[in-house]
Amino acid sequence: MARIRFAISCLEKQLGGQARSCPFCGSRETVFLERKHLLLELRRCPKCDLQFRWPKDTLSDNDGFYQNMYEEGAVTALPASETIALLRKTNFGGSPMDFSDRITILESLLPSGKVLDYGSSWGYAVYQLIRAGYDAIGWELSRPRAEFGRKMLEVPVEADWSAIERRAPFDGILSSHVLEHLPSPRLAFDAFFRLLGPGGWVLILVPNGGGKNARELGVRWGPTIGEKHCSALTASFFAKNLVTFGFEPPRFASRFGREAVSMLPWDDDLRKLEGDELLIAARRR
Ligand SMILES: [Zn+2]
């Protein structure tokens, strides 16, 4: 049903002549790269380097989608209370929601402080951040998931953006597999700058839209674009744009597995970032 609704909404936008302009910088000079499932186009903006899906989402598409329809296994399924008890006991170790590797990376940049998990789902990373000693809070667009986290994990997860703004400035922001779901990363970049104090760190994880699989398989590589993914983000996009939002030039890593975390020398040679996941760390000026 959800798929049919998405297809109809894409058709309506095509018939309605939705502009193929860049959802990030507004440039009209975007380039067609590839077609997916007849209805979708993967396009690239030469000005800001964003690769995006056309037809584009609007903010209201996005909000409705995440309140009602988005379901993707471990990421959004809400576990039973016995499962929660076990996850709490083990600090999520070995589960698909184990954030220890990401937290290790964050600790190398920011050993302690006030941290926001931007797009926190039901707060499993917030729980682990608190256990690691951070003063952590989550922001989650979906009200039912935010409420579930508050109730079942007893951690602060807010669906109300103003509650997050009242807690600013933060020392760090973690955003794991969120930006590719947004109609444009612009709102997030703005928010990161406004919410962080000077010298604060943002740690971003996204599917690597410029990695080996993405380059070789194009739209046949699942995470590029689709109903859930509005953009296929690359290191060059972040390198080009984060600095214009008040950040120092970002550092990059692309991981293949957990063990790679300990070997993380950040790699600024963007051509070497071949893995399926891209990690970006940027410090606010
Ligand atoms: Zn652009």
XYZ file of N, CA and C and ligand atoms in Angstrom:
856
model
N 0.834 -1.210 0.000
C 0.000 0.000 0.000
C 0.868 1.260 0.000
N 1.857 1.237 0.921
C 2.732 2.405 1.056
C 3.464 2.674 -0.258
N 3.881 1.583 -0.923
C 4.610 1.720 -2.189
C 3.730 2.354 -3.259
N 2.459 1.930 -3.274
C 1.538 2.472 -4.275
C 1.310 3.962 -4.009
N 1.152 4.284 -2.726
C 0.965 5.703 -2.377
C 2.161 6.532 -2.821
N 3.379 5.990 -2.622
C 4.592 6.699 -3.019
C 4.619 6.878 -4.544
N 4.266 5.801 -5.286
C 4.270 5.879 -6.749
C 3.266 6.927 -7.235
N 2.097 6.956 -6.609
C 1.082 7.937 -7.023
C 1.578 9.354 -6.743
N 2.186 9.531 -5.575
C 2.674 10.864 -5.238
C 3.778 11.307 -6.216
N 4.634 10.359 -6.640
C 5.675 10.699 -7.627
C 5.052 11.084 -8.970
N 4.052 10.308 -9.373
C 3.382 10.599 -10.647
C 2.735 11.976 -10.623
N 2.093 12.280 -9.508
C 1.440 13.598 -9.382
C 2.460 14.723 -9.521
N 3.620 14.530 -8.912
C 4.646 15.573 -8.977
C 5.203 15.693 -10.392
N 5.339 14.551 -11.066
C 5.824 14.598 -12.445
C 4.815 15.318 -13.341
N 3.550 14.926 -13.212
C 2.511 15.536 -14.047
C 2.341 17.011 -13.694
N 2.544 17.324 -12.420
C 2.428 18.719 -11.981
C 3.654 19.546 -12.340
N 4.639 18.912 -12.962
C 5.814 19.649 -13.430
C 6.730 20.111 -12.317
N 6.928 19.268 -11.286
C 7.848 19.655 -10.213
C 9.229 20.022 -10.803
N 9.764 21.143 -10.357
C 11.057 21.604 -10.879
C 12.150 20.604 -10.538
N 13.138 20.507 -11.443
C 14.269 19.609 -11.184
C 15.434 20.372 -10.556
N 15.114 21.465 -9.904
C 16.155 22.274 -9.260
C 16.711 21.558 -8.038
N 17.885 21.997 -7.616
C 18.571 21.345 -6.495
C 17.865 21.678 -5.174
N 17.491 20.649 -4.397
C 16.808 20.918 -3.128
C 17.730 21.514 -2.058
N 19.031 21.534 -2.330
C 19.964 22.081 -1.342
C 20.317 23.537 -1.649
N 20.776 23.804 -2.870
C 21.236 25.171 -3.175
C 20.295 25.916 -4.116
N 19.302 25.215 -4.660
C 18.314 25.876 -5.508
C 18.723 26.027 -6.962
N 19.963 25.621 -7.300
C 20.402 25.774 -8.686
C 19.484 25.004 -9.644
N 19.220 25.592 -10.805
C 18.348 24.926 -11.787
C 19.124 24.038 -12.740
N 20.460 24.176 -12.673
C 21.297 23.447 -13.638
C 21.667 22.071 -13.109
N 20.687 21.208 -12.877
C 21.029 19.879 -12.375
C 21.078 18.877 -13.530
N 21.832 17.809 -13.315
C 22.147 16.880 -14.406
C 21.523 15.509 -14.132
N 20.916 14.927 -15.152
C 20.357 13.578 -15.018
C 21.488 12.552 -14.986
N 21.462 11.634 -14.013
C 22.476 10.584 -13.957
C 21.903 9.230 -14.356
N 20.772 8.871 -13.750
C 20.243 7.522 -13.954
C 18.777 7.470 -13.566
N 18.062 6.500 -14.168
C 16.650 6.333 -13.822
C 16.501 5.094 -12.945
N 15.542 5.164 -12.011
C 15.268 3.991 -11.167
C 13.772 3.716 -11.159
N 13.415 2.447 -11.390
C 11.993 2.032 -11.363
C 11.101 2.953 -12.190
N 11.532 3.354 -13.341
C 10.778 4.218 -14.261
C 10.424 5.600 -13.707
N 10.025 5.646 -12.441
C 9.473 6.888 -11.898
C 10.515 7.843 -11.323
N 11.658 7.294 -10.938
C 12.612 8.132 -10.194
C 13.830 8.474 -11.041
N 14.359 9.655 -10.804
C 15.621 10.047 -11.432
C 16.647 10.324 -10.344
N 17.864 9.829 -10.546
C 18.988 10.253 -9.716
C 19.632 11.414 -10.466
N 19.705 12.581 -9.817
C 20.252 13.770 -10.455
C 21.395 14.327 -9.613
N 22.240 15.109 -10.239
C 23.357 15.706 -9.519
C 23.386 17.200 -9.779
N 23.689 17.950 -8.722
C 23.822 19.396 -8.872
C 25.309 19.727 -8.970
N 25.771 20.223 -10.115
C 27.199 20.516 -10.262
C 27.664 21.645 -9.339
N 26.720 22.479 -8.896
C 27.119 23.620 -8.079
C 27.486 23.190 -6.654
N 26.644 22.366 -6.012
C 26.918 21.981 -4.604
C 27.298 20.505 -4.467
N 27.237 19.746 -5.558
C 27.591 18.314 -5.548
C 26.559 17.415 -4.902
N 25.355 17.913 -4.649
C 24.314 17.035 -4.094
C 23.801 16.090 -5.184
N 23.709 14.812 -4.842
C 23.019 13.841 -5.698
C 21.667 13.595 -5.050
N 20.605 13.801 -5.799
C 19.289 13.718 -5.168
C 18.285 12.970 -6.036
N 17.195 12.576 -5.375
C 16.113 11.874 -6.061
C 15.075 12.890 -6.554
N 14.687 12.732 -7.846
C 13.551 13.500 -8.367
C 12.509 12.476 -8.803
N 11.220 12.677 -8.538
C 10.584 13.767 -7.804
C 11.091 13.889 -6.366
N 11.101 15.154 -5.938
C 11.634 15.459 -4.608
C 10.526 15.365 -3.563
N 10.920 15.164 -2.311
C 9.970 15.224 -1.199
C 9.787 16.672 -0.778
N 8.617 16.941 -0.223
C 8.429 18.223 0.443
C 8.541 17.956 1.941
N 8.614 19.020 2.724
C 8.711 18.823 4.178
C 7.490 18.093 4.712
N 6.303 18.365 4.136
C 5.113 17.703 4.674
C 5.055 16.231 4.270
N 5.559 15.882 3.073
C 5.673 14.453 2.711
C 6.476 13.755 3.788
N 7.589 14.379 4.117
C 8.570 13.776 5.002
C 7.994 13.583 6.403
N 7.336 14.608 6.903
C 6.769 14.545 8.238
C 5.704 13.445 8.316
N 4.772 13.443 7.357
C 3.704 12.448 7.354
C 4.271 11.045 7.279
N 5.270 10.887 6.440
C 5.903 9.588 6.245
C 6.474 9.046 7.552
N 7.194 9.901 8.260
C 7.849 9.420 9.471
C 6.892 9.270 10.648
N 5.777 9.987 10.631
C 4.799 9.792 11.708
C 4.061 8.470 11.519
N 3.827 8.102 10.258
C 2.875 7.014 10.030
C 3.430 5.761 9.387
N 4.254 5.933 8.381
C 4.468 4.809 7.494
C 5.834 4.135 7.579
N 6.804 4.828 8.099
C 8.162 4.326 7.976
C 8.403 3.115 8.861
N 8.698 2.004 8.245
C 9.007 0.810 9.017
C 10.175 0.117 8.362
N 11.203 -0.139 9.130
C 12.351 -0.817 8.540
C 13.058 -1.630 9.611
N 12.524 -2.801 9.858
C 13.142 -3.752 10.771
C 13.651 -3.129 12.054
N 14.888 -3.433 12.360
C 15.454 -3.071 13.655
C 15.483 -1.567 13.884
N 15.549 -0.819 12.800
C 15.691 0.622 12.966
C 14.461 1.214 13.630
N 13.290 0.700 13.292
C 12.092 1.347 13.797
C 11.163 0.433 14.581
N 11.362 -0.877 14.513
C 10.475 -1.776 15.245
C 10.604 -1.484 16.734
N 9.498 -1.515 17.409
C 9.520 -1.237 18.831
C 9.464 -2.564 19.588
N 10.524 -2.910 20.287
C 10.595 -4.227 20.907
C 9.658 -4.388 22.106
N 9.409 -5.649 22.436
C 8.587 -5.977 23.596
C 9.363 -5.669 24.872
N 8.638 -5.553 25.975
C 9.298 -5.116 27.209
C 10.358 -6.101 27.707
N 10.188 -7.419 27.441
C 11.229 -8.381 27.865
C 12.515 -8.116 27.073
N 12.359 -7.837 25.788
C 13.526 -7.549 24.955
C 14.223 -6.294 25.464
N 13.437 -5.285 25.793
C 13.998 -4.030 26.303
C 14.819 -4.282 27.565
N 14.277 -5.115 28.450
C 14.986 -5.397 29.701
C 16.355 -6.006 29.403
N 16.392 -6.925 28.451
C 17.652 -7.580 28.088
C 18.617 -6.578 27.436
N 18.085 -5.751 26.533
C 18.915 -4.754 25.849
C 19.524 -3.773 26.855
N 18.722 -3.410 27.835
C 19.232 -2.487 28.858
C 20.342 -3.148 29.657
N 20.112 -4.416 29.996
C 21.076 -5.146 30.815
C 22.425 -5.268 30.093
N 22.370 -5.511 28.777
C 23.599 -5.730 28.008
C 24.117 -4.428 27.373
N 23.452 -3.316 27.660
C 23.783 -2.036 27.013
C 23.782 -2.172 25.485
N 22.822 -2.945 24.969
C 22.600 -3.139 23.530
C 23.746 -3.877 22.822
N 24.691 -4.399 23.618
C 25.864 -5.061 23.036
C 25.476 -6.185 22.078
N 26.072 -6.194 20.908
C 25.850 -7.252 19.930
C 24.514 -7.173 19.208
N 23.647 -6.221 19.563
C 22.362 -6.079 18.862
C 22.556 -5.151 17.654
N 21.587 -5.109 16.748
C 21.728 -4.168 15.618
C 21.733 -2.709 16.075
N 21.375 -2.482 17.326
C 21.341 -1.100 17.836
C 22.556 -0.776 18.696
N 23.583 -1.618 18.611
C 24.811 -1.407 19.374
C 25.571 -0.210 18.782
N 25.685 0.846 19.560
C 26.335 2.074 19.078
C 27.751 2.233 19.620
N 28.300 1.166 20.210
C 29.590 1.338 20.894
C 30.684 1.831 19.950
N 30.658 1.378 18.678
C 31.712 1.837 17.759
C 31.599 3.341 17.491
N 30.363 3.796 17.293
C 30.174 5.236 17.042
C 30.558 6.063 18.269
N 30.228 5.518 19.433
C 30.543 6.236 20.669
C 32.061 6.293 20.881
N 32.763 5.223 20.506
C 34.234 5.234 20.596
C 34.804 6.356 19.725
N 34.241 6.512 18.544
C 34.727 7.572 17.653
C 34.424 8.946 18.254
N 33.202 9.091 18.772
C 32.829 10.365 19.395
C 33.766 10.686 20.567
N 34.078 9.666 21.366
C 34.959 9.880 22.520
C 36.341 10.381 22.096
N 36.794 9.948 20.909
C 38.108 10.391 20.442
C 38.095 11.883 20.082
N 36.902 12.420 19.790
C 36.796 13.841 19.451
C 36.365 14.656 20.663
N 35.466 14.074 21.432
C 34.822 14.786 22.534
C 34.643 13.802 23.692
N 35.550 13.822 24.652
C 35.503 12.807 25.710
C 34.282 12.907 26.628
N 33.704 14.105 26.777
C 32.515 14.240 27.630
C 31.750 15.471 27.177
N 30.573 15.674 27.765
C 29.835 16.894 27.455
C 28.390 16.633 27.104
N 27.753 17.680 26.622
C 26.321 17.642 26.313
C 26.146 17.279 24.833
N 25.452 16.182 24.600
C 25.366 15.656 23.232
C 23.915 15.473 22.798
N 23.648 15.869 21.556
C 22.337 15.660 20.956
C 22.421 14.540 19.929
N 21.482 13.595 20.003
C 21.351 12.608 18.934
C 20.229 13.106 18.025
N 20.623 13.570 16.839
C 19.688 14.205 15.905
C 19.062 13.113 15.035
N 17.772 12.828 15.275
C 17.101 11.723 14.580
C 17.353 10.443 15.357
N 16.885 10.437 16.614
C 17.343 9.419 17.571
C 16.463 8.185 17.614
N 15.408 8.115 16.782
C 14.455 7.019 16.870
C 13.991 6.906 18.335
N 13.931 5.717 18.873
C 13.395 5.595 20.247
C 14.475 5.673 21.319
N 15.644 6.194 20.957
C 16.584 6.587 22.002
C 17.615 5.548 22.405
N 17.785 4.490 21.585
C 18.763 3.463 21.979
C 20.192 4.012 22.003
N 20.512 4.962 21.116
C 21.856 5.559 21.171
C 21.953 6.540 22.341
N 20.869 7.241 22.626
C 20.867 8.170 23.769
C 21.150 7.393 25.048
N 20.507 6.238 25.167
C 20.726 5.374 26.333
C 22.210 5.031 26.474
N 22.819 4.634 25.363
C 24.232 4.221 25.398
C 25.163 5.413 25.621
N 24.781 6.583 25.087
C 25.586 7.793 25.315
C 25.575 8.162 26.798
N 24.414 8.028 27.417
C 24.307 8.342 28.846
C 25.151 7.350 29.648
N 25.073 6.080 29.269
C 25.890 5.067 29.967
C 27.383 5.366 29.792
N 27.744 5.988 28.653
C 29.160 6.322 28.404
C 29.569 7.618 29.108
N 28.625 8.230 29.821
C 28.973 9.406 30.620
C 28.591 10.749 30.016
N 27.946 10.723 28.851
C 27.533 11.993 28.247
C 26.203 12.462 28.844
N 26.013 13.762 28.796
C 24.718 14.351 29.118
C 23.962 14.387 27.775
N 23.202 13.332 27.499
C 22.656 13.169 26.142
C 21.141 13.320 26.092
N 20.684 13.806 24.946
C 19.249 13.947 24.679
C 19.034 13.603 23.205
N 17.855 13.072 22.875
C 17.563 12.743 21.485
C 16.461 13.614 20.928
N 16.547 13.893 19.649
C 15.430 14.528 18.946
C 14.924 13.545 17.916
N 13.613 13.307 17.925
C 13.017 12.350 17.005
C 11.708 12.913 16.470
N 11.609 12.965 15.140
C 10.429 13.521 14.483
C 9.161 12.729 14.827
N 9.290 11.414 14.934
C 8.110 10.581 15.179
C 7.739 10.603 16.667
N 6.547 11.103 16.945
C 6.118 11.227 18.348
C 5.970 9.879 19.041
N 5.366 8.874 18.365
C 5.240 7.580 19.050
C 6.596 6.989 19.442
N 7.614 7.143 18.590
C 8.919 6.559 18.922
C 9.601 7.343 20.047
N 9.438 8.678 20.016
C 10.022 9.497 21.089
C 9.397 9.095 22.430
N 8.085 8.914 22.410
C 7.366 8.564 23.637
C 7.798 7.182 24.140
N 7.969 6.265 23.209
C 8.394 4.913 23.557
C 9.752 4.943 24.281
N 10.673 5.748 23.773
C 12.003 5.850 24.386
C 11.940 6.427 25.792
N 11.118 7.440 25.949
C 10.992 8.060 27.277
C 10.443 7.060 28.284
N 9.465 6.272 27.804
C 8.793 5.348 28.708
C 9.642 4.092 28.960
N 10.126 3.479 27.892
C 10.762 2.168 28.036
C 12.241 2.253 28.421
N 12.920 3.289 27.958
C 14.357 3.391 28.275
C 14.625 4.452 29.338
N 13.585 5.227 29.617
C 13.711 6.316 30.605
C 14.841 7.272 30.246
N 14.897 7.624 28.976
C 15.894 8.600 28.520
C 15.161 9.782 27.888
N 15.801 10.957 27.868
C 15.139 12.105 27.251
C 15.172 12.025 25.719
N 14.011 11.822 25.132
C 13.873 11.878 23.675
C 12.712 12.823 23.401
N 12.971 13.881 22.664
C 11.964 14.907 22.417
C 11.522 14.899 20.970
N 10.212 15.019 20.748
C 9.722 15.207 19.389
C 9.500 16.705 19.149
N 9.557 17.449 20.229
C 9.289 18.878 20.172
C 10.616 19.631 19.976
N 10.747 20.253 18.811
C 12.020 20.892 18.464
C 12.381 22.010 19.438
N 11.378 22.737 19.935
C 11.684 23.868 20.814
C 12.328 23.378 22.116
N 11.988 22.162 22.543
C 12.615 21.610 23.751
C 14.110 21.399 23.527
N 14.475 21.047 22.303
C 15.893 20.856 21.967
C 16.607 22.205 21.952
N 15.948 23.177 21.326
C 16.579 24.510 21.242
C 16.822 25.104 22.629
N 15.919 24.817 23.546
C 16.097 25.332 24.913
C 17.314 24.714 25.591
N 17.718 23.508 25.151
C 18.868 22.834 25.778
C 20.214 23.280 25.190
N 20.192 23.994 24.077
C 21.433 24.421 23.410
C 22.172 25.432 24.287
N 23.484 25.605 24.137
C 24.356 24.972 23.140
C 24.807 23.566 23.565
N 25.060 22.736 22.547
C 25.582 21.389 22.769
C 27.087 21.372 22.465
N 27.768 20.381 23.065
C 29.191 20.196 22.765
C 29.372 19.269 21.572
N 28.371 18.406 21.363
C 28.461 17.471 20.249
C 27.098 17.114 19.722
N 27.044 16.793 18.425
C 25.811 16.285 17.806
C 26.174 15.031 17.034
N 25.388 13.990 17.263
C 25.559 12.741 16.528
C 24.354 12.615 15.603
N 24.604 12.266 14.353
C 23.484 12.073 13.435
C 23.784 10.847 12.582
N 23.154 9.743 12.930
C 23.486 8.479 12.279
C 22.370 8.042 11.342
N 22.668 8.046 10.071
C 21.725 7.602 9.040
C 20.398 8.346 9.109
N 20.516 9.663 9.074
C 19.352 10.541 9.113
C 19.325 11.460 7.890
N 20.475 12.067 7.564
C 20.468 13.125 6.540
C 19.957 12.648 5.182
N 20.230 11.386 4.842
C 19.792 10.892 3.532
C 18.270 10.789 3.437
N 17.594 10.832 4.597
C 16.132 10.738 4.611
C 15.459 12.107 4.489
N 16.215 13.173 4.641
C 15.604 14.508 4.660
C 15.439 15.053 3.246
N 14.404 15.867 3.007
C 14.216 16.451 1.671
C 15.450 17.224 1.210
N 16.170 17.822 2.165
C 17.435 18.499 1.871
C 18.243 18.536 3.161
N 19.576 18.349 3.066
C 20.386 18.427 4.296
C 20.500 19.847 4.845
N 19.964 20.833 4.129
C 20.156 22.232 4.522
C 19.648 22.535 5.933
N 18.420 22.066 6.221
C 17.841 22.329 7.542
C 18.734 21.754 8.643
N 19.281 20.564 8.391
C 20.124 19.916 9.387
C 21.430 20.702 9.573
N 22.046 21.127 8.493
C 23.304 21.883 8.597
C 23.082 23.176 9.401
N 21.975 23.846 9.100
C 21.618 25.070 9.829
C 21.470 24.776 11.315
N 20.736 23.692 11.594
C 20.474 23.326 12.988
C 21.777 22.968 13.698
N 22.662 22.228 13.041
C 23.929 21.833 13.678
C 24.711 23.085 14.089
N 24.763 24.054 13.182
C 25.530 25.267 13.488
C 24.893 26.025 14.660
N 23.572 26.171 14.609
C 22.902 26.963 15.646
C 22.961 26.292 17.018
N 22.878 24.961 17.025
C 22.775 24.260 18.310
C 24.124 24.006 18.975
N 25.199 23.990 18.181
C 26.516 23.710 18.759
C 27.149 24.983 19.299
N 27.891 24.833 20.386
C 28.702 25.939 20.848
C 29.967 26.015 20.003
N 30.720 27.126 20.084
C 31.970 27.232 19.322
C 32.897 26.067 19.672
N 33.493 25.453 18.657
C 34.393 24.316 18.886
C 33.671 22.981 19.045
N 32.327 23.000 18.991
C 31.561 21.748 19.130
C 31.704 20.863 17.897
N 31.494 19.567 18.105
C 31.683 18.598 17.024
C 30.359 18.046 16.518
N 30.263 17.882 15.204
C 29.163 17.095 14.660
C 29.755 15.842 14.029
N 29.146 14.710 14.363
C 29.575 13.423 13.812
C 28.404 12.860 13.013
N 28.618 12.714 11.708
C 27.533 12.319 10.805
C 27.860 10.974 10.167
N 26.884 10.089 10.110
C 27.043 8.845 9.342
C 25.938 8.762 8.305
N 26.326 8.400 7.086
C 25.350 8.236 5.995
C 25.827 7.081 5.103
N 24.915 6.509 4.292
C 25.395 5.576 3.270
C 26.330 6.336 2.340
N 27.407 5.690 1.929
C 28.405 6.396 1.124
C 28.007 6.442 -0.357
N 27.372 7.531 -0.739
C 26.911 7.705 -2.116
C 28.049 7.884 -3.106
N 29.283 7.926 -2.620
C 30.438 8.036 -3.514
C 31.370 6.846 -3.381
N 30.939 5.814 -2.640
C 31.789 4.640 -2.423
C 31.872 3.749 -3.652
N 32.616 2.659 -3.503
C 32.863 1.770 -4.639
C 31.551 1.179 -5.179
N 30.732 0.643 -4.273
C 29.472 0.046 -4.715
C 28.539 1.075 -5.343
N 28.484 2.247 -4.738
C 27.610 3.289 -5.276
C 28.063 3.674 -6.687
N 29.368 3.752 -6.885
C 29.875 4.148 -8.207
C 29.664 3.046 -9.237
N 29.930 1.798 -8.812
C 29.859 0.709 -9.790
C 28.433 0.271 -10.081
N 27.583 0.284 -9.063
C 26.222 -0.240 -9.248
C 25.197 0.853 -9.516
N 25.539 2.102 -9.228
C 24.586 3.192 -9.439
C 23.314 2.962 -8.641
N 22.151 3.156 -9.271
C 20.894 3.027 -8.521
C 20.588 1.578 -8.156
N 21.334 0.626 -8.718
C 21.134 -0.778 -8.312
C 21.733 -1.038 -6.928
N 22.566 -0.115 -6.452
C 23.035 -0.207 -5.070
C 21.899 0.328 -4.194
N 21.285 -0.556 -3.426
C 20.057 -0.245 -2.676
C 19.985 1.130 -2.036
N 20.993 1.521 -1.246
C 20.856 2.762 -0.478
C 20.948 4.069 -1.290
N 21.214 4.013 -2.592
C 21.376 5.303 -3.307
C 20.149 6.185 -3.127
N 19.105 5.932 -3.892
C 17.876 6.718 -3.741
C 16.692 5.762 -3.773
N 15.578 6.192 -3.214
C 14.362 5.391 -3.201
C 13.321 6.133 -2.405
N 12.297 5.419 -1.978
C 11.247 6.096 -1.232
C 11.806 6.731 0.045
N 12.679 5.991 0.732
C 13.165 6.485 2.019
C 14.361 7.414 1.871
N 15.148 7.214 0.838
C 16.356 8.016 0.677
C 16.170 9.105 -0.376
N 16.201 10.346 0.087
C 16.007 11.488 -0.818
C 17.315 11.868 -1.494
N 18.455 11.513 -0.880
C 19.716 11.866 -1.530
C 20.782 10.810 -1.311
N 21.752 10.826 -2.216
C 22.899 9.916 -2.163
C 24.107 10.794 -1.862
N 24.470 10.869 -0.593
C 25.429 11.874 -0.142
C 26.867 11.387 -0.284
N 27.723 12.297 -0.698
C 29.126 11.955 -0.963
C 30.055 12.833 -0.118
N 31.287 12.373 0.029
C 32.270 13.155 0.775
C 32.474 14.525 0.123
N 32.450 14.571 -1.199
C 32.695 15.864 -1.844
C 31.582 16.861 -1.526
N 30.355 16.359 -1.385
C 29.244 17.249 -1.005
C 29.512 17.871 0.374
N 29.907 17.027 1.340
C 30.158 17.550 2.694
C 31.377 18.473 2.704
N 32.418 18.099 1.953
C 33.643 18.906 1.931
C 33.347 20.307 1.390
N 32.491 20.347 0.388
C 32.186 21.607 -0.272
C 31.276 22.504 0.576
N 30.329 21.891 1.287
C 29.264 22.696 1.876
C 29.326 22.943 3.379
N 29.890 22.011 4.150
C 29.876 22.241 5.604
C 30.627 23.518 5.971
N 31.692 23.825 5.233
C 32.478 25.033 5.544
C 31.638 26.298 5.358
N 30.691 26.264 4.437
C 29.878 27.467 4.218
C 28.811 27.622 5.311
N 28.632 26.588 6.132
C 27.697 26.671 7.256
C 28.417 26.930 8.579
N 29.673 27.354 8.498
C 30.382 27.731 9.719
C 31.190 26.624 10.358
N 31.549 25.593 9.568
C 32.361 24.501 10.104
C 33.770 24.536 9.519
N 34.714 23.980 10.278
C 36.060 23.787 9.742
C 36.001 22.678 8.699
N 36.989 22.586 7.807
C 36.949 21.515 6.805
C 36.788 20.159 7.495
N 35.805 19.351 7.053
C 35.526 18.100 7.757
C 36.585 17.031 7.523
N 36.587 16.046 8.442
C 37.409 14.855 8.278
C 36.492 13.716 7.876
N 37.068 12.754 7.162
C 36.256 11.652 6.643
C 36.863 10.301 6.974
N 35.995 9.318 7.089
C 36.436 7.922 7.144
C 35.333 7.093 6.498
N 35.723 5.952 5.988
C 34.735 5.056 5.405
C 35.057 3.671 5.929
N 34.090 3.082 6.616
C 34.391 1.886 7.374
C 33.890 0.645 6.652
N 34.568 -0.437 6.878
C 34.103 -1.711 6.329
C 33.562 -2.599 7.430
N 34.012 -2.394 8.627
C 33.540 -3.223 9.732
C 33.951 -2.602 11.041
N 33.485 -3.220 12.107
C 33.745 -2.729 13.449
C 35.217 -2.551 13.754
N 36.024 -3.562 13.338
C 37.440 -3.539 13.679
C 38.145 -2.324 13.060
N 37.564 -1.794 12.008
C 38.202 -0.655 11.341
C 38.202 0.594 12.217
N 37.289 0.616 13.202
C 37.154 1.818 14.013
C 38.454 2.180 14.723
N 39.120 1.150 15.247
C 40.342 1.423 15.990
C 41.460 1.902 15.064
N 41.289 1.654 13.769
C 42.343 2.048 12.816
C 42.037 3.385 12.161
N 40.983 4.007 12.641
C 40.543 5.232 12.012
C 41.601 6.309 11.907
N 42.431 6.320 10.899
C 43.073 7.575 10.628
C 42.105 8.260 9.667
N 41.759 9.463 9.974
C 40.800 10.143 9.112
C 41.446 10.335 7.753
N 40.658 10.140 6.730
C 41.227 10.192 5.398
C 40.671 11.383 4.624
N 41.533 12.282 4.269
C 41.050 13.445 3.532
C 41.217 13.296 2.028
N 41.774 12.150 1.626
C 41.824 11.876 0.202
C 40.493 11.234 -0.180
N 39.600 12.051 -0.729
C 38.216 11.611 -0.919
C 38.109 10.387 -1.826
N 39.103 10.170 -2.684
C 39.039 9.024 -3.598
C 39.227 7.696 -2.880
N 39.797 7.771 -1.675
C 40.062 6.523 -0.947
C 38.871 6.051 -0.130
N 37.829 6.837 -0.096
C 36.683 6.503 0.751
C 35.754 5.560 -0.011
N 36.094 4.282 0.015
C 35.426 3.318 -0.867
C 34.301 2.531 -0.215
N 34.195 2.561 1.102
C 33.237 1.704 1.813
C 31.790 2.120 1.609
N 30.894 1.291 2.152
C 29.463 1.554 1.998
C 28.934 2.583 2.991
N 29.740 2.881 3.996
C 29.291 3.859 4.983
C 30.305 4.985 5.059
N 29.797 6.195 5.160
C 30.670 7.363 5.212
C 30.508 8.051 6.552
N 31.634 8.352 7.154
C 31.656 9.005 8.459
C 32.273 10.385 8.271
N 31.587 11.391 8.776
C 32.053 12.769 8.608
C 32.134 13.404 9.994
N 33.254 14.031 10.298
C 33.378 14.756 11.566
C 33.768 16.188 11.249
N 33.013 17.137 11.796
C 33.321 18.542 11.516
C 33.173 19.361 12.786
N 34.078 20.295 12.929
C 34.087 21.131 14.128
C 33.532 22.508 13.784
N 32.646 22.968 14.659
C 32.069 24.296 14.445
C 33.120 25.347 14.792
N 33.157 26.391 13.977
C 34.115 27.470 14.246
C 33.734 28.224 15.504
Zn 22.898 22.278 -5.454
